[in-house]
mmCIF file of C-alpha atoms and ligand atoms in Angstrom:
data_model
loop_
_atom_site.group_PDB
_atom_site.id
_atom_site.type_symbol
_atom_site.label_atom_id
_atom_site.label_comp_id
_atom_site.label_asym_id
_atom_site.label_seq_id
_atom_site.Cartn_x
_atom_site.Cartn_y
_atom_site.Cartn_z
ATOM 1 C CA UNK A 1 93.081 24.775 -119.851
ATOM 2 C CA UNK A 2 93.513 28.228 -118.782
ATOM 3 C CA UNK A 3 92.013 29.491 -115.364
ATOM 4 C CA UNK A 4 88.689 30.840 -115.102
ATOM 5 C CA UNK A 5 88.478 34.099 -113.447
ATOM 6 C CA UNK A 6 86.154 33.896 -110.966
ATOM 7 C CA UNK A 7 83.914 37.170 -110.219
ATOM 8 C CA UNK A 8 81.872 38.410 -107.557
ATOM 9 C CA UNK A 9 79.271 41.010 -108.264
ATOM 10 C CA UNK A 10 78.154 43.626 -105.800
ATOM 11 C CA UNK A 11 74.704 45.301 -106.418
ATOM 12 C CA UNK A 12 72.335 42.953 -107.940
ATOM 13 C CA UNK A 13 69.802 45.478 -109.705
ATOM 14 C CA UNK A 14 69.202 45.532 -113.209
ATOM 15 C CA UNK A 15 72.170 46.696 -114.980
ATOM 16 C CA UNK A 16 73.974 44.015 -112.458
ATOM 17 C CA UNK A 17 72.167 41.256 -113.569
ATOM 18 C CA UNK A 18 72.652 41.971 -117.403
ATOM 19 C CA UNK A 19 76.335 41.752 -116.698
ATOM 20 C CA UNK A 20 75.942 38.283 -114.742
ATOM 21 C CA UNK A 21 74.365 36.896 -118.002
ATOM 22 C CA UNK A 22 76.574 38.557 -120.162
ATOM 23 C CA UNK A 23 79.594 37.471 -118.592
ATOM 24 C CA UNK A 24 77.982 33.752 -117.984
ATOM 25 C CA UNK A 25 76.174 32.992 -121.200
ATOM 26 C CA UNK A 26 78.383 35.151 -123.999
ATOM 27 C CA UNK A 27 81.865 35.745 -122.878
ATOM 28 C CA UNK A 28 84.758 33.501 -122.345
ATOM 29 C CA UNK A 29 87.484 32.993 -119.640
ATOM 30 C CA UNK A 30 85.350 34.167 -116.599
ATOM 31 C CA UNK A 31 82.214 33.454 -114.408
ATOM 32 C CA UNK A 32 80.609 35.431 -112.120
ATOM 33 C CA UNK A 33 80.115 33.097 -109.317
ATOM 34 C CA UNK A 34 79.131 35.030 -106.405
ATOM 35 C CA UNK A 35 77.095 38.224 -105.348
ATOM 36 C CA UNK A 36 76.059 40.636 -102.494
ATOM 37 C CA UNK A 37 73.378 43.368 -102.061
ATOM 38 C CA UNK A 38 72.128 45.251 -99.354
ATOM 39 C CA UNK A 39 68.564 43.704 -100.092
ATOM 40 C CA UNK A 40 69.629 40.111 -98.793
ATOM 41 C CA UNK A 41 66.515 38.653 -99.876
ATOM 42 C CA UNK A 42 66.765 39.915 -103.439
ATOM 43 C CA UNK A 43 70.203 38.829 -103.301
ATOM 44 C CA UNK A 44 69.520 35.497 -102.632
ATOM 45 C CA UNK A 45 66.942 35.364 -105.395
ATOM 46 C CA UNK A 46 69.197 36.642 -107.956
ATOM 47 C CA UNK A 47 71.819 34.110 -106.732
ATOM 48 C CA UNK A 48 69.389 31.221 -107.053
ATOM 49 C CA UNK A 49 68.323 32.275 -110.679
ATOM 50 C CA UNK A 50 71.900 32.230 -111.889
ATOM 51 C CA UNK A 51 73.696 29.429 -109.538
ATOM 52 C CA UNK A 52 75.741 32.119 -107.634
ATOM 53 C CA UNK A 53 76.836 32.144 -103.999
ATOM 54 C CA UNK A 54 75.117 34.702 -101.812
ATOM 55 C CA UNK A 55 77.251 36.383 -99.313
ATOM 56 C CA UNK A 56 75.627 38.433 -96.485
ATOM 57 C CA UNK A 57 78.007 41.523 -97.291
ATOM 58 C CA UNK A 58 79.758 43.172 -100.240
ATOM 59 C CA UNK A 59 82.806 43.441 -97.744
ATOM 60 C CA UNK A 60 82.697 39.548 -96.915
ATOM 61 C CA UNK A 61 82.546 38.724 -100.569
ATOM 62 C CA UNK A 62 85.396 41.072 -101.621
ATOM 63 C CA UNK A 63 87.520 39.674 -98.854
ATOM 64 C CA UNK A 64 86.660 35.937 -99.868
ATOM 65 C CA UNK A 65 89.681 33.904 -101.425
ATOM 66 C CA UNK A 66 86.771 32.439 -103.856
ATOM 67 C CA UNK A 67 86.674 35.637 -105.775
ATOM 68 C CA UNK A 68 89.475 36.840 -107.898
ATOM 69 C CA UNK A 69 87.968 40.010 -109.282
ATOM 70 C CA UNK A 70 84.940 42.422 -108.357
ATOM 71 C CA UNK A 71 82.417 44.276 -110.220
ATOM 72 C CA UNK A 72 80.653 47.080 -108.557
ATOM 73 C CA UNK A 73 77.224 47.904 -109.593
ATOM 74 C CA UNK A 74 75.514 49.292 -106.724
ATOM 75 C CA UNK A 75 73.810 52.713 -106.393
ATOM 76 C CA UNK A 76 76.289 55.422 -107.519
ATOM 77 C CA UNK A 77 76.659 56.561 -103.485
ATOM 78 C CA UNK A 78 77.982 53.112 -102.492
ATOM 79 C CA UNK A 79 80.579 52.579 -105.227
ATOM 80 C CA UNK A 80 83.450 54.309 -103.367
ATOM 81 C CA UNK A 81 83.415 51.868 -100.154
ATOM 82 C CA UNK A 82 83.178 48.641 -102.649
ATOM 83 C CA UNK A 83 86.079 49.861 -104.708
ATOM 84 C CA UNK A 84 88.218 50.720 -101.996
ATOM 85 C CA UNK A 85 87.526 47.490 -100.447
ATOM 86 C CA UNK A 86 88.869 45.721 -103.430
ATOM 87 C CA UNK A 87 91.731 48.164 -103.622
ATOM 88 C CA UNK A 88 92.524 47.020 -99.849
ATOM 89 C CA UNK A 89 92.242 43.398 -101.158
ATOM 90 C CA UNK A 90 94.531 43.692 -103.924
ATOM 91 C CA UNK A 91 91.770 42.591 -106.544
ATOM 92 C CA UNK A 92 90.958 43.919 -110.037
ATOM 93 C CA UNK A 93 87.915 45.816 -109.708
ATOM 94 C CA UNK A 94 85.298 47.175 -112.383
ATOM 95 C CA UNK A 95 82.927 49.865 -111.099
ATOM 96 C CA UNK A 96 80.121 51.076 -113.211
ATOM 97 C CA UNK A 97 79.844 54.895 -114.204
ATOM 98 C CA UNK A 98 80.165 56.860 -112.255
ATOM 99 C CA UNK A 99 83.419 55.875 -110.272
ATOM 100 C CA UNK A 100 81.706 57.892 -107.606
ATOM 101 C CA UNK A 101 79.377 60.850 -107.239
ATOM 102 C CA UNK A 102 81.997 63.759 -106.544
ATOM 103 C CA UNK A 103 85.645 64.582 -107.836
ATOM 104 C CA UNK A 104 86.531 64.300 -103.920
ATOM 105 C CA UNK A 105 85.353 60.623 -103.533
ATOM 106 C CA UNK A 106 86.956 59.839 -106.999
ATOM 107 C CA UNK A 107 90.203 61.440 -105.903
ATOM 108 C CA UNK A 108 90.259 59.309 -102.523
ATOM 109 C CA UNK A 109 90.213 56.044 -104.719
ATOM 110 C CA UNK A 110 92.999 57.425 -106.860
ATOM 111 C CA UNK A 111 95.028 57.703 -103.887
ATOM 112 C CA UNK A 112 94.332 54.373 -102.404
ATOM 113 C CA UNK A 113 95.211 52.742 -105.643
ATOM 114 C CA UNK A 114 98.535 54.648 -105.872
ATOM 115 C CA UNK A 115 99.128 53.661 -102.266
ATOM 116 C CA UNK A 116 98.385 49.919 -103.390
ATOM 117 C CA UNK A 117 101.118 50.533 -105.712
ATOM 118 C CA UNK A 118 99.323 48.801 -108.505
ATOM 119 C CA UNK A 119 96.437 50.084 -111.178
ATOM 120 C CA UNK A 120 93.350 47.904 -110.183
ATOM 121 C CA UNK A 121 90.435 49.946 -111.094
ATOM 122 C CA UNK A 122 88.286 50.513 -114.272
ATOM 123 C CA UNK A 123 85.311 52.699 -114.794
ATOM 124 C CA UNK A 124 82.405 51.327 -117.011
ATOM 125 C CA UNK A 125 82.725 53.964 -119.779
ATOM 126 C CA UNK A 126 81.250 51.345 -122.539
ATOM 127 C CA UNK A 127 80.981 53.946 -125.115
ATOM 128 C CA UNK A 128 84.861 53.639 -125.651
ATOM 129 C CA UNK A 129 84.225 50.380 -126.846
ATOM 130 C CA UNK A 130 81.520 50.918 -129.507
ATOM 131 C CA UNK A 131 82.960 49.825 -132.757
ATOM 132 C CA UNK A 132 81.478 53.537 -134.321
ATOM 133 C CA UNK A 133 83.251 55.884 -131.399
ATOM 134 C CA UNK A 134 86.376 53.371 -132.245
ATOM 135 C CA UNK A 135 86.581 54.188 -135.892
ATOM 136 C CA UNK A 136 86.176 57.749 -135.043
ATOM 137 C CA UNK A 137 89.101 57.806 -132.595
ATOM 138 C CA UNK A 138 91.131 56.161 -135.230
ATOM 139 C CA UNK A 139 90.241 58.825 -137.462
ATOM 140 C CA UNK A 140 90.884 61.787 -135.330
ATOM 141 C CA UNK A 141 94.061 60.318 -133.532
ATOM 142 C CA UNK A 142 95.822 59.666 -137.154
ATOM 143 C CA UNK A 143 94.778 63.478 -138.199
ATOM 144 C CA UNK A 144 93.934 61.787 -141.550
ATOM 145 C CA UNK A 145 91.330 64.612 -142.167
ATOM 146 C CA UNK A 146 93.426 67.221 -140.193
ATOM 147 C CA UNK A 147 92.941 68.882 -136.853
ATOM 148 C CA UNK A 148 89.347 68.541 -134.983
ATOM 149 C CA UNK A 149 87.667 72.112 -134.495
ATOM 150 C CA UNK A 150 84.073 71.464 -133.469
ATOM 151 C CA UNK A 151 82.025 68.743 -132.250
ATOM 152 C CA UNK A 152 78.187 68.633 -132.589
ATOM 153 C CA UNK A 153 76.683 65.902 -130.617
ATOM 154 C CA UNK A 154 73.138 64.657 -129.182
ATOM 155 C CA UNK A 155 72.030 62.307 -126.216
ATOM 156 C CA UNK A 156 68.259 61.663 -126.504
ATOM 157 C CA UNK A 157 66.126 59.383 -124.382
ATOM 158 C CA UNK A 158 62.810 58.689 -124.959
ATOM 159 C CA UNK A 159 61.942 59.216 -121.278
ATOM 160 C CA UNK A 160 63.401 59.233 -117.678
ATOM 161 C CA UNK A 161 63.099 57.415 -114.801
ATOM 162 C CA UNK A 162 60.893 59.123 -111.990
ATOM 163 C CA UNK A 163 63.897 60.193 -109.747
ATOM 164 C CA UNK A 164 65.578 62.434 -112.482
ATOM 165 C CA UNK A 165 65.964 65.805 -111.788
ATOM 166 C CA UNK A 166 67.516 68.800 -113.387
ATOM 167 C CA UNK A 167 71.325 67.880 -112.448
ATOM 168 C CA UNK A 168 70.762 64.103 -113.901
ATOM 169 C CA UNK A 169 71.150 65.518 -117.788
ATOM 170 C CA UNK A 170 74.909 66.439 -116.741
ATOM 171 C CA UNK A 171 75.659 63.625 -113.956
ATOM 172 C CA UNK A 172 73.681 60.758 -115.423
ATOM 173 C CA UNK A 173 73.524 61.051 -118.969
ATOM 174 C CA UNK A 174 76.050 63.503 -120.534
ATOM 175 C CA UNK A 175 78.861 62.108 -118.355
ATOM 176 C CA UNK A 176 79.299 59.702 -121.024
ATOM 177 C CA UNK A 177 80.077 62.306 -123.471
ATOM 178 C CA UNK A 178 82.208 63.951 -121.256
ATOM 179 C CA UNK A 179 84.268 60.981 -120.859
ATOM 180 C CA UNK A 180 84.237 59.908 -124.358
ATOM 181 C CA UNK A 181 84.833 62.927 -126.350
ATOM 182 C CA UNK A 182 87.763 63.639 -123.634
ATOM 183 C CA UNK A 183 89.231 60.272 -124.719
ATOM 184 C CA UNK A 184 88.274 60.624 -128.519
ATOM 185 C CA UNK A 185 90.077 64.314 -128.735
ATOM 186 C CA UNK A 186 92.867 62.813 -126.257
ATOM 187 C CA UNK A 187 92.925 66.275 -124.046
ATOM 188 C CA UNK A 188 91.408 67.687 -121.263
ATOM 189 C CA UNK A 189 88.735 70.229 -120.579
ATOM 190 C CA UNK A 190 89.201 73.972 -120.178
ATOM 191 C CA UNK A 191 85.895 75.073 -119.505
ATOM 192 C CA UNK A 192 82.279 74.206 -119.371
ATOM 193 C CA UNK A 193 78.711 75.822 -119.645
ATOM 194 C CA UNK A 194 74.914 74.707 -119.744
ATOM 195 C CA UNK A 195 72.299 76.517 -121.181
ATOM 196 C CA UNK A 196 68.769 75.491 -121.454
ATOM 197 C CA UNK A 197 66.526 75.282 -124.520
ATOM 198 C CA UNK A 198 62.631 76.148 -124.654
ATOM 199 C CA UNK A 199 61.287 73.521 -122.398
ATOM 200 C CA UNK A 200 59.569 70.772 -123.765
ATOM 201 C CA UNK A 201 55.961 70.334 -122.154
ATOM 202 C CA UNK A 202 56.604 66.280 -122.090
ATOM 203 C CA UNK A 203 58.655 66.796 -119.198
ATOM 204 C CA UNK A 204 57.417 66.586 -115.672
ATOM 205 C CA UNK A 205 56.935 69.815 -113.833
ATOM 206 C CA UNK A 206 60.468 71.265 -112.414
ATOM 207 C CA UNK A 207 62.281 69.423 -115.015
ATOM 208 C CA UNK A 208 63.999 71.442 -117.633
ATOM 209 C CA UNK A 209 64.438 69.520 -121.044
ATOM 210 C CA UNK A 210 66.161 69.934 -123.251
ATOM 211 C CA UNK A 211 69.690 71.356 -122.110
ATOM 212 C CA UNK A 212 72.821 72.229 -124.086
ATOM 213 C CA UNK A 213 76.411 71.474 -122.742
ATOM 214 C CA UNK A 214 79.100 73.201 -124.036
ATOM 215 C CA UNK A 215 82.501 72.491 -123.373
ATOM 216 C CA UNK A 216 85.945 73.812 -124.360
ATOM 217 C CA UNK A 217 88.931 71.572 -124.407
ATOM 218 C CA UNK A 218 92.496 72.874 -123.458
ATOM 219 C CA UNK A 219 93.321 73.469 -127.008
ATOM 220 C CA UNK A 220 90.309 75.321 -127.974
ATOM 221 C CA UNK A 221 88.067 72.355 -129.643
ATOM 222 C CA UNK A 222 84.316 73.593 -129.067
ATOM 223 C CA UNK A 223 82.086 71.000 -128.376
ATOM 224 C CA UNK A 224 78.334 71.180 -127.813
ATOM 225 C CA UNK A 225 76.016 68.243 -126.532
ATOM 226 C CA UNK A 226 72.411 68.573 -126.629
ATOM 227 C CA UNK A 227 70.673 66.431 -123.876
ATOM 228 C CA UNK A 228 66.882 65.756 -124.515
ATOM 229 C CA UNK A 229 65.845 63.061 -122.365
ATOM 230 C CA UNK A 230 62.170 63.260 -122.507
ATOM 231 C CA UNK A 231 61.805 63.209 -126.448
ATOM 232 C CA UNK A 232 58.934 60.534 -126.178
ATOM 233 C CA UNK A 233 60.512 58.790 -129.420
ATOM 234 C CA UNK A 234 63.585 56.905 -129.541
ATOM 235 C CA UNK A 235 67.333 56.692 -128.090
ATOM 236 C CA UNK A 236 69.765 58.823 -130.324
ATOM 237 C CA UNK A 237 73.330 59.312 -129.753
ATOM 238 C CA UNK A 238 74.990 61.760 -132.403
ATOM 239 C CA UNK A 239 78.252 62.986 -132.731
ATOM 240 C CA UNK A 240 79.832 64.814 -135.622
ATOM 241 C CA UNK A 241 83.304 65.925 -135.627
ATOM 242 C CA UNK A 242 84.284 68.940 -137.664
ATOM 243 C CA UNK A 243 87.736 68.362 -138.619
ATOM 244 C CA UNK A 244 90.065 70.975 -141.189
ATOM 245 C CA UNK A 245 89.786 68.632 -144.163
ATOM 246 C CA UNK A 246 86.534 66.650 -143.410
ATOM 247 C CA UNK A 247 83.172 66.100 -141.553
ATOM 248 C CA UNK A 248 83.360 62.940 -139.579
ATOM 249 C CA UNK A 249 80.329 61.199 -138.306
ATOM 250 C CA UNK A 250 79.578 58.555 -135.654
ATOM 251 C CA UNK A 251 78.009 55.433 -137.705
ATOM 252 C CA UNK A 252 74.597 54.979 -137.033
ATOM 253 C CA UNK A 253 73.797 51.373 -135.889
ATOM 254 C CA UNK A 254 72.746 48.901 -138.545
ATOM 255 C CA UNK A 255 69.129 48.112 -137.931
ATOM 256 C CA UNK A 256 66.574 46.535 -140.103
ATOM 257 C CA UNK A 257 64.531 48.498 -142.759
ATOM 258 C CA UNK A 258 60.846 48.780 -142.032
ATOM 259 C CA UNK A 259 57.816 49.528 -144.307
ATOM 260 C CA UNK A 260 55.063 50.774 -142.385
ATOM 261 C CA UNK A 261 52.445 53.185 -142.229
ATOM 262 C CA UNK A 262 53.306 54.589 -145.765
ATOM 263 C CA UNK A 263 57.039 55.129 -144.455
ATOM 264 C CA UNK A 264 60.609 53.170 -145.373
ATOM 265 C CA UNK A 265 62.804 53.632 -142.573
ATOM 266 C CA UNK A 266 65.244 51.799 -140.289
ATOM 267 C CA UNK A 267 64.535 50.414 -136.601
ATOM 268 C CA UNK A 268 65.780 52.695 -134.023
ATOM 269 C CA UNK A 269 66.847 51.778 -130.455
ATOM 270 C CA UNK A 270 64.344 52.083 -127.703
ATOM 271 C CA UNK A 271 67.074 52.763 -125.107
ATOM 272 C CA UNK A 272 70.727 52.478 -124.068
ATOM 273 C CA UNK A 273 70.829 48.666 -123.224
ATOM 274 C CA UNK A 274 70.039 47.746 -126.824
ATOM 275 C CA UNK A 275 72.140 50.461 -128.641
ATOM 276 C CA UNK A 276 75.405 49.639 -126.691
ATOM 277 C CA UNK A 277 75.232 45.643 -126.319
ATOM 278 C CA UNK A 278 77.830 45.112 -128.613
ATOM 279 C CA UNK A 279 80.078 47.853 -126.656
ATOM 280 C CA UNK A 280 79.272 46.099 -122.935
ATOM 281 C CA UNK A 281 80.384 42.600 -124.416
ATOM 282 C CA UNK A 282 83.542 44.053 -125.899
ATOM 283 C CA UNK A 283 84.047 46.144 -122.614
ATOM 284 C CA UNK A 284 83.923 43.156 -120.364
ATOM 285 C CA UNK A 285 85.873 40.539 -122.774
ATOM 286 C CA UNK A 286 88.735 43.216 -122.630
ATOM 287 C CA UNK A 287 88.312 43.516 -118.852
ATOM 288 C CA UNK A 288 88.404 39.776 -118.384
ATOM 289 C CA UNK A 289 91.433 39.290 -120.524
ATOM 290 C CA UNK A 290 93.041 42.330 -119.154
ATOM 291 C CA UNK A 291 92.720 41.025 -115.414
ATOM 292 C CA UNK A 292 93.984 37.710 -116.465
ATOM 293 C CA UNK A 293 97.197 39.529 -118.102
ATOM 294 C CA UNK A 294 97.499 41.543 -114.858
ATOM 295 C CA UNK A 295 96.897 45.013 -116.034
ATOM 296 C CA UNK A 296 94.316 47.749 -116.467
ATOM 297 C CA UNK A 297 93.827 48.910 -119.843
ATOM 298 C CA UNK A 298 90.375 50.489 -119.683
ATOM 299 C CA UNK A 299 89.385 53.874 -118.553
ATOM 300 C CA UNK A 300 91.268 54.135 -114.928
ATOM 301 C CA UNK A 301 90.374 55.596 -111.715
ATOM 302 C CA UNK A 302 92.013 58.772 -112.983
ATOM 303 C CA UNK A 303 89.643 59.019 -116.030
ATOM 304 C CA UNK A 304 86.936 58.770 -113.430
ATOM 305 C CA UNK A 305 87.980 61.560 -111.456
ATOM 306 C CA UNK A 306 88.881 63.674 -114.608
ATOM 307 C CA UNK A 307 84.990 63.055 -115.548
ATOM 308 C CA UNK A 308 83.498 63.871 -112.410
ATOM 309 C CA UNK A 309 85.738 67.081 -112.220
ATOM 310 C CA UNK A 310 84.307 68.343 -115.741
ATOM 311 C CA UNK A 311 80.703 66.994 -114.443
ATOM 312 C CA UNK A 312 80.798 69.051 -111.398
ATOM 313 C CA UNK A 313 82.145 72.425 -113.466
ATOM 314 C CA UNK A 314 78.978 71.878 -115.516
ATOM 315 C CA UNK A 315 76.504 71.317 -112.688
ATOM 316 C CA UNK A 316 77.672 74.650 -111.338
ATOM 317 C CA UNK A 317 77.635 76.368 -114.697
ATOM 318 C CA UNK A 318 73.826 74.993 -115.047
ATOM 319 C CA UNK A 319 73.236 76.165 -111.590
ATOM 320 C CA UNK A 320 74.238 79.659 -111.688
ATOM 321 C CA UNK A 321 74.113 79.951 -115.729
ATOM 322 C CA UNK A 322 77.707 81.141 -115.897
ATOM 323 C CA UNK A 323 80.808 79.554 -117.982
ATOM 324 C CA UNK A 324 82.916 77.350 -115.519
ATOM 325 C CA UNK A 325 86.493 76.783 -115.773
ATOM 326 C CA UNK A 326 87.636 72.963 -115.537
ATOM 327 C CA UNK A 327 90.194 72.684 -112.991
ATOM 328 C CA UNK A 328 91.880 69.246 -112.618
ATOM 329 C CA UNK A 329 95.007 68.173 -109.953
ATOM 330 C CA UNK A 330 97.918 67.083 -111.869
ATOM 331 C CA UNK A 331 98.051 64.010 -113.070
ATOM 332 C CA UNK A 332 100.282 61.690 -111.242
ATOM 333 C CA UNK A 333 103.213 59.900 -113.239
ATOM 334 C CA UNK A 334 101.271 56.864 -111.852
ATOM 335 C CA UNK A 335 98.473 57.070 -114.555
ATOM 336 C CA UNK A 336 100.653 58.245 -117.383
ATOM 337 C CA UNK A 337 100.653 55.750 -120.035
HETATM 338 C C1 LIG B 401 72.118 55.910 -118.162
HETATM 339 O O1 LIG B 401 72.097 55.921 -116.770
HETATM 340 C C2 LIG B 401 73.177 55.524 -118.665
HETATM 341 O O2 LIG B 401 73.900 55.230 -118.679
HETATM 342 C C3 LIG B 401 72.793 55.453 -120.501
HETATM 343 O O3 LIG B 401 74.018 55.225 -121.234
HETATM 344 C C4 LIG B 401 72.559 57.045 -120.813
HETATM 345 O O4 LIG B 401 72.351 57.069 -122.077
HETATM 346 C C5 LIG B 401 71.204 57.450 -119.926
HETATM 347 O O5 LIG B 401 70.994 58.339 -120.637
HETATM 348 C C6 LIG B 401 71.341 57.088 -118.637
HETATM 349 O O6 LIG B 401 70.237 57.810 -118.171
#
């Protein structure tokens, strides 16, 4: 029988727990067998619920020979230290997005990985695994419909948590577009801009919603992304690619038709966890398979860095209401596929 990949997960909050359930009940070839969290009591309760070993610290778990690979689902500011510990231990590590809150922190991870001499890090940009985005990617990369020229995208959430601030639209939500559109088009960004729409009265005071991010790629493709995070209705993700010979649209998720209140329509997702369930499943199954085959084939530490460079430019653009250049360091040969 093929050997099981034993995973240790650090950060037992909501997303961490859904990944434990996903891996241990739906996927094959791996099991989460251990966990760690700064909140020791909560960690113990999670360990008990799922039959895992609770470690006192993330570092201890990462170093343990019982654990083959690591998942990091802590709060964003703690990603760096656990990813670095995993790299130092020579273990594959999957880190939820963002790899780290700043481009500098991501760069430290990139440097540590290069010093280790082997790619070990994958970043949790699950949209790359969504069947709809994969169809778009295929259509764009073959140039079957000509060159992509413009993209119109939307990222709409019904509501946001209380800690959400003006920067979160870029840093927390639109980072997904920053990553997935760079991957779709296969090129880096040249500039970023963020403008405000007329503010909805439904957002709490001080929170400016909606916002529009405008990105221009190095070859000149123009992208607009609407972020409307207090729309009060539904979770809605759109991506329309205007090519020279066709207009391509991200397929809408197939959902049941509902007849109610004199309206005929299709059910919509209430949030991202249901909208991207299939993408998360594929993402983790492919990660498990790749770890067992001894490689990383998903979003790399370099992709994590590139995303934070563009996010920082977009945030600066929003704060100063100017257009900002997106300037990356030169991509090392280590990450050229
Ligand atoms: C959340 O953190 C996510 O990652 C979701 O995918 C995104 O749609 C949402 O806007 C974020 O708040």
